[in-house]
Coordinates of C-alpha atoms in Angstrom, one line a residue:
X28 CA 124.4 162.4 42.0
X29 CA 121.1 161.6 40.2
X30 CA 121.8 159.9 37.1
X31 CA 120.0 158.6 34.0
X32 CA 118.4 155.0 32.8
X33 CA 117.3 153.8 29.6
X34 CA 114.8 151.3 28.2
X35 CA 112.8 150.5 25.4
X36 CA 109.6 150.9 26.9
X37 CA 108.7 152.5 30.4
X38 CA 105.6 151.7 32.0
X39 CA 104.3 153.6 34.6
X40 CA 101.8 151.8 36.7
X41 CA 102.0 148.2 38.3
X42 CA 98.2 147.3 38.6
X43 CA 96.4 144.7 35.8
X44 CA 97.1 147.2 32.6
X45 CA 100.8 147.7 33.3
X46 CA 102.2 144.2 34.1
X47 CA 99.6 142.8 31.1
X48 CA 101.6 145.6 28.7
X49 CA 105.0 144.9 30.8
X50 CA 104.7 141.3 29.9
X51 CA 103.5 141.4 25.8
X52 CA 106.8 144.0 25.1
X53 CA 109.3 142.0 27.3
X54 CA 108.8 139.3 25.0
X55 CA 111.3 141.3 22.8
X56 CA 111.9 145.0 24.5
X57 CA 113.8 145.9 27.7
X58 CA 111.0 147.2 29.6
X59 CA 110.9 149.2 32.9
X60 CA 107.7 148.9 35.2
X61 CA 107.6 151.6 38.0
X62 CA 105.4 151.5 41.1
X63 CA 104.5 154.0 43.5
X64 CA 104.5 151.4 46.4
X65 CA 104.9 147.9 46.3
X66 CA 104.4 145.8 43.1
X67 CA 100.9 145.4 42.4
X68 CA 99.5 147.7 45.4
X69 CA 97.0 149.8 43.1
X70 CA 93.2 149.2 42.7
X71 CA 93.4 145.9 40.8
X72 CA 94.7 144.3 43.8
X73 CA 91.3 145.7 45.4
X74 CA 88.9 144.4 42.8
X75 CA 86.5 141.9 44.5
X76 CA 83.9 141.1 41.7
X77 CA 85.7 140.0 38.8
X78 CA 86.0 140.2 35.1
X79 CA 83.3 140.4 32.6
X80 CA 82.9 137.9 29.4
X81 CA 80.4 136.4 27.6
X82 CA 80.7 132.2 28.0
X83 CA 77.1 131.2 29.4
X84 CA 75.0 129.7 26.4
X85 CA 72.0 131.6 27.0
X86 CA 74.5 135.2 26.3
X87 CA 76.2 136.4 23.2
X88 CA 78.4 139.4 22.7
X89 CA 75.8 141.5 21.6
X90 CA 73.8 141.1 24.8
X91 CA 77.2 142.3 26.4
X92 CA 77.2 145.5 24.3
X93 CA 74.0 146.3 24.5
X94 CA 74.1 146.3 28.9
X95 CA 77.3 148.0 28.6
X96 CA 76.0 150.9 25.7
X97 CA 72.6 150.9 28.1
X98 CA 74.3 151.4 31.4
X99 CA 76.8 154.2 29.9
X100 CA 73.7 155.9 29.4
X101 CA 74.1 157.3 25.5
X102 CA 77.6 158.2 25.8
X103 CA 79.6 155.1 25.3
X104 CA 81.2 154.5 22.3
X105 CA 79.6 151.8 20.8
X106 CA 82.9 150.4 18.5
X107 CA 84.9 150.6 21.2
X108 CA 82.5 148.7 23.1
X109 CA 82.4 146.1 20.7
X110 CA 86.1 146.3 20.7
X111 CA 86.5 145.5 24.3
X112 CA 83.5 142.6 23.8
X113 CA 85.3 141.2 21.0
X114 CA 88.8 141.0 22.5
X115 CA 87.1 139.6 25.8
X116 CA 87.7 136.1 24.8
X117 CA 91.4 136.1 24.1
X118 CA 92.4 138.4 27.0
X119 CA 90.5 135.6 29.3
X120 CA 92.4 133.1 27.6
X121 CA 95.6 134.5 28.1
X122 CA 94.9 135.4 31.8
X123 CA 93.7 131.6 32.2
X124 CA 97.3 130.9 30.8
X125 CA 99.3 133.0 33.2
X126 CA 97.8 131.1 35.7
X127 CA 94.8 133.4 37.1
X128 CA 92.9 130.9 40.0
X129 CA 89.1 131.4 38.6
X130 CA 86.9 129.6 40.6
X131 CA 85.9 126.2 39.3
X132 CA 82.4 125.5 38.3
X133 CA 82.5 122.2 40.1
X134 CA 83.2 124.8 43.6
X135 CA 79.6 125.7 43.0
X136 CA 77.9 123.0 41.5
X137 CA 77.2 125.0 37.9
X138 CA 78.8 123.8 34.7
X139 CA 79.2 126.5 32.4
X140 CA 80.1 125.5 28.4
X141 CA 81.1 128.3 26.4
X142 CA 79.3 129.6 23.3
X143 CA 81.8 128.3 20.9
X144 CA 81.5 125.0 22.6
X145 CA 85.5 125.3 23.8
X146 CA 84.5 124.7 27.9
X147 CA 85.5 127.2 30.5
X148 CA 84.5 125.3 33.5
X149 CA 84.7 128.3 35.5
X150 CA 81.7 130.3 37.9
X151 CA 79.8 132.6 36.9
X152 CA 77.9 135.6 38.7
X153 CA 76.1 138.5 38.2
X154 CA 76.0 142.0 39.0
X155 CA 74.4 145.4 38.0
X156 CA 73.9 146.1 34.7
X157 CA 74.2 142.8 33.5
X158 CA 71.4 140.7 31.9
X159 CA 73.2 137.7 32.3
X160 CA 75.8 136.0 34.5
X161 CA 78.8 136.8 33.0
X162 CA 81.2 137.7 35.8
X163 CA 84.6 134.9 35.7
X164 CA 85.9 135.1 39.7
X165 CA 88.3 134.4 41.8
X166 CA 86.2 133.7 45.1
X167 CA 85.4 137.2 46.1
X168 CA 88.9 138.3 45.6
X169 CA 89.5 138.1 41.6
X170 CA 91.8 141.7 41.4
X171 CA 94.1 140.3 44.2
X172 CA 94.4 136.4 42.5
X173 CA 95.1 138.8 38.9
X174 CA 97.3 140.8 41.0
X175 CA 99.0 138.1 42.5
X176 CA 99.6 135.6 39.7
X177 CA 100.9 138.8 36.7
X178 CA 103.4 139.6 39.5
X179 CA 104.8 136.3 39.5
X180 CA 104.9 136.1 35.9
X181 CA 106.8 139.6 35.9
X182 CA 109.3 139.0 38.6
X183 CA 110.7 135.6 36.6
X184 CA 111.2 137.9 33.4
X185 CA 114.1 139.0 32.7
X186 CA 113.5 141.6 30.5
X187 CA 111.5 143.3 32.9
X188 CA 113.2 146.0 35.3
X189 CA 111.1 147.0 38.1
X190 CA 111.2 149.9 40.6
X191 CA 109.5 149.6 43.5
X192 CA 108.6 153.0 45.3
X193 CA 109.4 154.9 42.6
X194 CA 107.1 158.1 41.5
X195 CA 106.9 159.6 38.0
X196 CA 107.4 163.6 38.4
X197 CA 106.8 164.5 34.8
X198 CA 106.6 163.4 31.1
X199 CA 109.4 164.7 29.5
X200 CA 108.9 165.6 25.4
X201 CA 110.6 166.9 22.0
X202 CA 108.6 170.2 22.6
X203 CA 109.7 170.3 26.2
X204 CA 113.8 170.0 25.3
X205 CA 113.5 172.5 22.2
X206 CA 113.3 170.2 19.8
X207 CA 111.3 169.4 16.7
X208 CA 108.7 167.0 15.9
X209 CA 106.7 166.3 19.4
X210 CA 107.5 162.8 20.6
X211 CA 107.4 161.8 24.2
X212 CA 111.1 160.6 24.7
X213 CA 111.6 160.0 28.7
X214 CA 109.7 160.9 32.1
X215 CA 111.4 162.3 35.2
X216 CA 110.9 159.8 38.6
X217 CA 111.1 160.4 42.2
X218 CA 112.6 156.7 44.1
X219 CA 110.8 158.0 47.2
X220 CA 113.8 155.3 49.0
X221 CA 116.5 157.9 47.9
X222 CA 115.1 160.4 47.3
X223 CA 116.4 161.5 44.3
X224 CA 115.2 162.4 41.1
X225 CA 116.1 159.8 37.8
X226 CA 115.7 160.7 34.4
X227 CA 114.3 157.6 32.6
X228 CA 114.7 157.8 28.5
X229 CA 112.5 155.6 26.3
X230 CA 111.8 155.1 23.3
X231 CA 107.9 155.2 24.3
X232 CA 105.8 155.4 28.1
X233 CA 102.8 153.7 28.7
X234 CA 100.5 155.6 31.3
X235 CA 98.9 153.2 33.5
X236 CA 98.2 154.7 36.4
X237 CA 94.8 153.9 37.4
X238 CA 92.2 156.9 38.6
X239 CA 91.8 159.9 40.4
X240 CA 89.2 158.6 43.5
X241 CA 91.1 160.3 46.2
X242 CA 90.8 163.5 45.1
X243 CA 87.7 162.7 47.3
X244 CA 87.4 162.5 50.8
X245 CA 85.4 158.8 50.7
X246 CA 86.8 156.4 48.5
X247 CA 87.5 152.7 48.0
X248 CA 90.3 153.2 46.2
X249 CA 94.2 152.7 47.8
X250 CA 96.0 156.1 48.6
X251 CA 97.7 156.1 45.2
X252 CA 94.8 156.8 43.3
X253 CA 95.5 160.6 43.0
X254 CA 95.2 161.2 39.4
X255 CA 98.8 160.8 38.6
X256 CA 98.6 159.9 34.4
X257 CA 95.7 162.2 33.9
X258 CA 97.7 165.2 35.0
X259 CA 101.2 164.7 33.9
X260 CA 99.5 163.7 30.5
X261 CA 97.4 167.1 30.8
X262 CA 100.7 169.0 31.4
X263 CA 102.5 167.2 28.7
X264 CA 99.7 168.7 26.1
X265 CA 97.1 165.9 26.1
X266 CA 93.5 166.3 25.8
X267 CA 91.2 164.6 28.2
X268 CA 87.4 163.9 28.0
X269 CA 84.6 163.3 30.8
X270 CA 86.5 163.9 33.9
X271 CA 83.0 165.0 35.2
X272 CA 82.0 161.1 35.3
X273 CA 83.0 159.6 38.9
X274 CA 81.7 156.7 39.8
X275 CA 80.7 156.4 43.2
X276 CA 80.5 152.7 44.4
X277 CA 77.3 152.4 46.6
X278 CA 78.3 150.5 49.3
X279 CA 81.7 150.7 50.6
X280 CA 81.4 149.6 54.6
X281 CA 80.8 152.3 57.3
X282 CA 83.1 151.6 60.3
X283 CA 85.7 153.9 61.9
X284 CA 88.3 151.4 61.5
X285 CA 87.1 150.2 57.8
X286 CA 89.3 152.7 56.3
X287 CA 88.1 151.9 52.3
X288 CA 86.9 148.4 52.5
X289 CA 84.4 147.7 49.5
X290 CA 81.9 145.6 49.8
X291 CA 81.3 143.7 46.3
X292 CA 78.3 144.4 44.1
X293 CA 78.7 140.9 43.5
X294 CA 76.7 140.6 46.3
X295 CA 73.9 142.4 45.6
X296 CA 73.9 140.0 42.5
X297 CA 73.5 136.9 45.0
X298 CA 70.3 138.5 46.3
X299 CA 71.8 141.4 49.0
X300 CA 69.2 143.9 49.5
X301 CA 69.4 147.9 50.6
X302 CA 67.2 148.5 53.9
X303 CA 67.0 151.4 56.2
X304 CA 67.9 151.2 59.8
X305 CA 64.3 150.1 60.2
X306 CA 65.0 147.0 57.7
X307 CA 62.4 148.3 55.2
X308 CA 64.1 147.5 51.2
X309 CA 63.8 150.7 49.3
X310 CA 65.2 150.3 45.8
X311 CA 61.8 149.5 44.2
X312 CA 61.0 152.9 44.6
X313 CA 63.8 154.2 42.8
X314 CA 64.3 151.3 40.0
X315 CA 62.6 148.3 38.7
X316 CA 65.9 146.6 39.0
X317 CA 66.1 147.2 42.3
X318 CA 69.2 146.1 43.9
X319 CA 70.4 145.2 40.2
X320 CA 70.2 148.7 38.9
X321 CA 73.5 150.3 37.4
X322 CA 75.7 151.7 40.5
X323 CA 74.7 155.7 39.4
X324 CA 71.4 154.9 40.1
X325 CA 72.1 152.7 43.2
X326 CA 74.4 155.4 44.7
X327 CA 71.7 158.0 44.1
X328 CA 68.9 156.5 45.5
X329 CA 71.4 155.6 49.0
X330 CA 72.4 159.1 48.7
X331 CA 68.6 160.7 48.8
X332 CA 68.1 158.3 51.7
X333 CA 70.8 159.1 53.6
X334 CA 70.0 163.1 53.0
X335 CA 66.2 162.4 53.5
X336 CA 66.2 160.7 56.8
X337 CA 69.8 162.5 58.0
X338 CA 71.4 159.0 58.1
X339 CA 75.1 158.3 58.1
X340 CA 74.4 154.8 56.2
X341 CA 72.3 152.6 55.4
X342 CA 72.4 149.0 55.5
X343 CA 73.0 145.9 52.9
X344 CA 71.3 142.8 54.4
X345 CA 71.7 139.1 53.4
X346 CA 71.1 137.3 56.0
X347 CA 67.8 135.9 54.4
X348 CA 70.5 133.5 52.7
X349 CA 71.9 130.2 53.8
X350 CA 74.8 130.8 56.1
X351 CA 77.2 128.6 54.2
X352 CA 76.6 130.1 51.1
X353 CA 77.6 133.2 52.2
X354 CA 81.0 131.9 53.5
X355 CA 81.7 130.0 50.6
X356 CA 80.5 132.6 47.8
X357 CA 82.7 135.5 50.0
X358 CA 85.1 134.3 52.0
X359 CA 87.1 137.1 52.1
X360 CA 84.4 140.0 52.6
X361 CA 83.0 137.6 55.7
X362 CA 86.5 137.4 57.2
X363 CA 86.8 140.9 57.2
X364 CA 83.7 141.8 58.4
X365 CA 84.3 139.7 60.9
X366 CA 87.7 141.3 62.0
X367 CA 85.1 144.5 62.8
X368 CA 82.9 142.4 64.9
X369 CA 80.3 142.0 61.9
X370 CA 78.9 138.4 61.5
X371 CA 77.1 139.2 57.6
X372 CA 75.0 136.1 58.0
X373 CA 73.3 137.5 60.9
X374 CA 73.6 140.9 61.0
X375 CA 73.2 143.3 57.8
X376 CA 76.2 145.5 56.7
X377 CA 76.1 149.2 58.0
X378 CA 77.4 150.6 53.9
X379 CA 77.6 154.3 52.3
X380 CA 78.8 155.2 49.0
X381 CA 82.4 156.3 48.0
X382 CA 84.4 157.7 45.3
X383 CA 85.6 154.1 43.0
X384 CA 86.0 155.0 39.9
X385 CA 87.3 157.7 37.4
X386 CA 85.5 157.1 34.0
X387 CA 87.1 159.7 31.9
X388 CA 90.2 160.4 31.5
X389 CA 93.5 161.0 28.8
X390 CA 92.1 160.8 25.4
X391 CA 93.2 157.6 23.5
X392 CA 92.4 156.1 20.2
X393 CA 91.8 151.9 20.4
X394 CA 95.2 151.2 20.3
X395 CA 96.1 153.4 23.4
X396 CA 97.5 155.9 21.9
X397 CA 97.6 159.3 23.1
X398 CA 97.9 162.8 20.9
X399 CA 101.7 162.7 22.2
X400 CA 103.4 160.6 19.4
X401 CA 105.1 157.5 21.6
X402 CA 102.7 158.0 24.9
X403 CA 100.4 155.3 25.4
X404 CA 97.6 155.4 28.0
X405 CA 95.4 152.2 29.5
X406 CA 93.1 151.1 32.2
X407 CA 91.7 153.6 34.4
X408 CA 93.3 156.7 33.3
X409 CA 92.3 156.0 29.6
X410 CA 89.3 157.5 28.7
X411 CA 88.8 155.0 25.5
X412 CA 84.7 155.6 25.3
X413 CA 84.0 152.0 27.1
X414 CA 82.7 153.4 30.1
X415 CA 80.5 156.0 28.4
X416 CA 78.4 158.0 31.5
X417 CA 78.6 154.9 33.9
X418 CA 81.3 152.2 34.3
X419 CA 79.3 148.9 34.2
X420 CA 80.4 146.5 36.8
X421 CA 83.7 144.1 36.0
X422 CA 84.0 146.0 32.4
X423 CA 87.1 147.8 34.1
X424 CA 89.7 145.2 34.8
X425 CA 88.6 143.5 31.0
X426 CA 89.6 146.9 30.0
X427 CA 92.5 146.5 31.4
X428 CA 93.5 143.5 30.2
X429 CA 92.6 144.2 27.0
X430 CA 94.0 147.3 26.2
X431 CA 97.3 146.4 27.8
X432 CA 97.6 143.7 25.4
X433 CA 96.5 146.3 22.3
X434 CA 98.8 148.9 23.4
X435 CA 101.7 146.5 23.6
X436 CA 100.5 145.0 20.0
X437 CA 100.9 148.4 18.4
X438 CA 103.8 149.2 20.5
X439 CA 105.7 146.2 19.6
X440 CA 105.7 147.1 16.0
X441 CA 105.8 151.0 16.1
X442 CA 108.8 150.7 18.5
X443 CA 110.7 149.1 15.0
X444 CA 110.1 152.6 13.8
X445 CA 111.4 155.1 16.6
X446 CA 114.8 155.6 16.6
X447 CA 116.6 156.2 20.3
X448 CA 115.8 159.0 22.8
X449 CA 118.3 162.3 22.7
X450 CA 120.2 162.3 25.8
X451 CA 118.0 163.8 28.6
X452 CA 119.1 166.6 30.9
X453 CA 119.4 165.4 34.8
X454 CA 116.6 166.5 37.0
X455 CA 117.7 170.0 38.6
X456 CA 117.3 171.1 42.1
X457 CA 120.2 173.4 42.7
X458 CA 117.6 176.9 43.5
X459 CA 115.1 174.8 46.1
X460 CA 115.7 174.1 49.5
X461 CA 113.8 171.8 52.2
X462 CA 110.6 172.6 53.1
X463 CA 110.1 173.1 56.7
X464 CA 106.3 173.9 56.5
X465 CA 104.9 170.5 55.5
X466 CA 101.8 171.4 57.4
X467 CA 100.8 173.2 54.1
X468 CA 100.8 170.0 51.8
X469 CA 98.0 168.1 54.6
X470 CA 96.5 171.3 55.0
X471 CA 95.8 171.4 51.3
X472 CA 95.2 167.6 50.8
X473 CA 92.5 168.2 53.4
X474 CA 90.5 171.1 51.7
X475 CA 90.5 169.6 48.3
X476 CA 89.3 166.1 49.3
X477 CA 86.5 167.9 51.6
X478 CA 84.9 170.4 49.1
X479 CA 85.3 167.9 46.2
X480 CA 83.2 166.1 48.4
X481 CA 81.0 168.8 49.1
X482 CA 80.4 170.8 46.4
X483 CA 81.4 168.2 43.7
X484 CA 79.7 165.0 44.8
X485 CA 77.2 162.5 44.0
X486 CA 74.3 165.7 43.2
X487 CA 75.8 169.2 42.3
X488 CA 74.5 172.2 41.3
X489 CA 76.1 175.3 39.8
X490 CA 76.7 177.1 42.6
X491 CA 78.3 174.2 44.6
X492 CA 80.7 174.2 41.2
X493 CA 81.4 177.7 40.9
X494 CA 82.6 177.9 44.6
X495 CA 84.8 174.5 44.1
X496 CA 86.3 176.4 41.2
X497 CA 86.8 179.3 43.1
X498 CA 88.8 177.2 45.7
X499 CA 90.7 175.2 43.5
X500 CA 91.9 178.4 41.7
X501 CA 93.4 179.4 45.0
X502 CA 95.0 176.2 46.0
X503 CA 96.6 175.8 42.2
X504 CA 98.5 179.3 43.0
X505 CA 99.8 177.9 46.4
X506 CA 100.6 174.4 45.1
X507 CA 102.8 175.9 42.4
X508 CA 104.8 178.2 44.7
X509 CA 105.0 175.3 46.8
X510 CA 106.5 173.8 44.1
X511 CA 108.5 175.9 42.6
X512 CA 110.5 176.4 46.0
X513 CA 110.7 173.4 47.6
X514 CA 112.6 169.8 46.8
X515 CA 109.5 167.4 46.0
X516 CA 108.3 164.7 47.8
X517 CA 105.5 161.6 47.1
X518 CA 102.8 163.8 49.3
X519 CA 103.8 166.9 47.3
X520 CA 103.2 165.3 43.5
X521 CA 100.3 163.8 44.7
X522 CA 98.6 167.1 46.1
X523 CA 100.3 168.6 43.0
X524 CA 98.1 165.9 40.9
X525 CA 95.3 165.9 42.8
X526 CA 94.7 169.9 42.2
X527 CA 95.3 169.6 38.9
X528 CA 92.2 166.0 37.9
X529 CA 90.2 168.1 41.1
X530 CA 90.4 171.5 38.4
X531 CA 89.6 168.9 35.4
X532 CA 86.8 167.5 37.1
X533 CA 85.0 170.8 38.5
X534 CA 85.4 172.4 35.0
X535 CA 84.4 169.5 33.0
X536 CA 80.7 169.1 35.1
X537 CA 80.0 172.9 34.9
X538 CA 80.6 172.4 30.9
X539 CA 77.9 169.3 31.2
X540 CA 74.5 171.3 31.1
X541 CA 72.1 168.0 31.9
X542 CA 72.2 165.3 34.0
X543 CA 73.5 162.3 32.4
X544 CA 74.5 158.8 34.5
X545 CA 77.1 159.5 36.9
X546 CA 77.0 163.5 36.3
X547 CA 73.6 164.5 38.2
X548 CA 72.8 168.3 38.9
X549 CA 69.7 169.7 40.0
X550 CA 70.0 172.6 38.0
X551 CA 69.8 170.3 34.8
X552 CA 67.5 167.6 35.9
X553 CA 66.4 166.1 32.2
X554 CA 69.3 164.7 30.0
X555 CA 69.7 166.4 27.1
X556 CA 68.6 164.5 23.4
X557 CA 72.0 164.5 21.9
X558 CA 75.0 163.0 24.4
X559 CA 77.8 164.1 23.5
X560 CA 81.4 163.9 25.4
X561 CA 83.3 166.9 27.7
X562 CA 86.6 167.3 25.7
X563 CA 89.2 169.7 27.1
X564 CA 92.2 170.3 25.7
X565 CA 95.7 172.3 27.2
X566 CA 96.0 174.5 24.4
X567 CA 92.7 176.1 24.8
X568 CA 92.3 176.4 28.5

């Protein structure tokens, strides 16, 4: 029979914002931390640049606020930004003291001293957006050496419960039981091992369940990226703002075998340059900054090539650098490279864009907190107002980092003032049976990842909008009969999430009557003087 578990705290999500939260509460809390695969299999584990921080003596904080506010292009919010800046320091700190491997300066023959003259002897690099090198690495691997070293640190604490393979279904709420005063009190979870449903009670969830990049059929993202936080929060009564904001990485490697594999900006910060198949550069025609433009630009100007010249890719070519600097600087991107019978240092990278990153998201305030009292959200499926327009390179997993320790600050003394959870009905599946027309669920995956692609892409127009809404309005109606009949499954929540961010993020770029950063339509060319965000809330939709 399926049966119920309690904790103090449940967080859902395993990536760099969910173990950094997990481990702050289990310093006093019982805390469970659910994964949809493995622990630590989400994007952080992808991350190859690194983590942004001002520590170079030639930048200061406000140089880091003032790429990050120009690269959000008038939408960030700027005291969040300087939130995020401000709190960059400790969050290092306390990554440096779980044990995170940055690469040395010694590696690379660079001392870097700090501008509070406490050393950090660590590398630094550069990448778009960024004035200064300010990027702290682990080789070319940083998210998996994060990944790697809070998993350790989570598995030796005892206070921390973690299920593996298990998927959230739905928030459950005061409103949703009957009762009074809204509270988020427990969440409803598929163990995809069993295959039964668990009803978790809490005193309080934390959201952290990283974006929504594979409601598009390119992406660099890991197949759980489907949106999960954003739409059981959006069900649950949250608002969400600037879904229409997805940040396509510009060069993710083209090969039939590649699958996802990113290649690191942080290259193109070491002196990479964009050719076409002909090796001519062609970023100086689109930017000053060239290679070192923010990724919008960068995807956009691949993007009109591509269409211009009816390429599938173009190329990303460093070969003009010294072979051993290559090998040292990205170890792991040459290996794989190599694995698909590319040698980078003499032979430039065949790349195209791809969905990366979702920079909206569930409305928080700078503590995390959602609109649902005891419902935190962090990381990717936060819209906080860092990110603004445009994500700025390495911003994301210091987001992360910081806001999982914020959240669990607030948490830890809220959490004196919530009382225990009412006792949670069990999940019920007594009028579905076994679906026997699976078919339906690919079918549907399929479509949505293809026109969203299509029609709601790197340049969109109206039209292209109108007829993905028009789709998506179709496919919602099938989904939810689909669901209403059948006993779930992982590939069923995910399509049912996937519909829902894919409906968010059609609705929220028609709304957006300009072209701002990420959002670019060519019905609204000129951005408009005042920026102002997409909010959208469940009770007026």
């Amino acid at each position: 029979m399926p049966h119920r578990l309690s904790f103090d705290v449940v967080v859902i999500g395993s990536g760099a914002a969910g173990m950094t939260a997990a481990l702050h509460l289990a310093t006093a809390h019982r805390v469970a931390l659910l994964s949809k695969a493995g622990l630590g299999q989400g994007s952080t584990r992808w991350a190859q640049g690194g983590i942004a921080t001002v520590v170079d003596p030639e930048d200061s904080l406000e140089a880091h606020v003032e790429d990050t506010l120009i690269a959000g292009a008038g939408l960030c919010h700027k005291d969040t930004v300087e939130q995020v800046v401000a709190e960059s320091r400790k969050s290092i700190q306390w990554l440096i003291g779980q044990g995170v491997p940055f690469t040395p300066a010694e590696s690379h023959n660079s001392l870097i001293q700090s501008c509070d003259s406490n050393p950090l002897p660590f590398h630094l690099t550069r990448e778009g957006g960024h004035s200064h090198r300010r990027i702290l690495h682990a080789d070319d691997a940083t998210g998996l050496a994060i990944t790697e070293t809070l998993a350790a640190r989570v598995h030796a604490n005892p206070n921390i419960s973690i299920f593996e393979n298990h998927v959230a279904v739905d928030l459950i709420t005061r409103h949703k039981l009957g009762l009074p005063q809204q509270a988020c009190v427990g969440v409803y979870v598929l163990d995809n091992t069993s295959s039964r449903v668990h009803a978790f009670a809490t005193r309080s969830v934390i959201l952290a369940t990283g974006g929504a990049s594979k409601v598009y059929l390119y992406t660099s993202n890991p197949d759980g990226s489907s949106g999960d936080g954003i739409a059981m929060a959006w069900r649950a009564g949250c608002s969400v703002a600037n879904m229409e904001f997805n940040q396509f990485h510009p060069t993710c490697l083209y090969h039939p075998k590649a699958k996802s594999f990113l290649i690191s900006e942080a290259l193109r910060g070491e002196g990479a340059r964009l050719t076409l198949p002909d090796g001519q550069p062609f970023m100086h025609r689109f930017d000053a900054r060239c290679e070192l433009a923010p990724r919008d630009v960068v995807a956009r100007a691949i993007d009109h090539e591509m269409k211009r010249l009816g390429l599938d890719h173009v190329y990303l070519d460093m070969t003009h650098k010294d072979a051993d600097f290559i090998r040292s600087h990205f170890p792991t991107i040459y290996q794989r490279c190599l694995e698909f019978g590319i040698d980078m240092t003499r032979e430039p990278l065949p790349v195209v864009p791809a969905a990366h990153y979702t920079c909206g998201g569930i409305l928080v305030d700078h503590q995390g907190r959602t609109e649902i009292p005891g419902l935190y959200a962090i990381g990717e499926c936060a819209f906080t107002g860092l990110h603004g327009a445009n994500r700025m390179a390495s911003n994301s997993l210091l987001e992360c980092v910081v806001y999982g320790r914020l959240a669990a600050e607030d948490l830890l003394i809220e959490l004196q003032k919530i009382g225990e959870p009412p006792e949670l009905p069990i999940w019920d599946e007594s009028q579905v049976t076994d679906s026997d027309e699976d078919v339906v669920i690919s079918h549907n995956w399929d479509e949505i990842r293809r026109f969203m692609w299509d029609y709601v892409g790197i340049v969109r127009t109206d039209k292209r909008l109108e007829r993905a809404l028009h789709r998506i309005k179709l496919l919602q109606s099938e989904i939810h009969d689909y669901y209403s009949n059948y006993r779930i499954s992982n590939d069923l929540l995910e399509l049912r999430n996937l519909a829902t961010v894919a409906d968010l993020i059609i609705r929220s770029a028609l709304l957006r009557k300009e072209s701002r950063g990420l959002h670019y339509t060519l019905d609204y060319p000129k951005t408009a003087e005042e920026a102002r965000d997409t909010l959208l809330r469940p009770d007026r939709w």
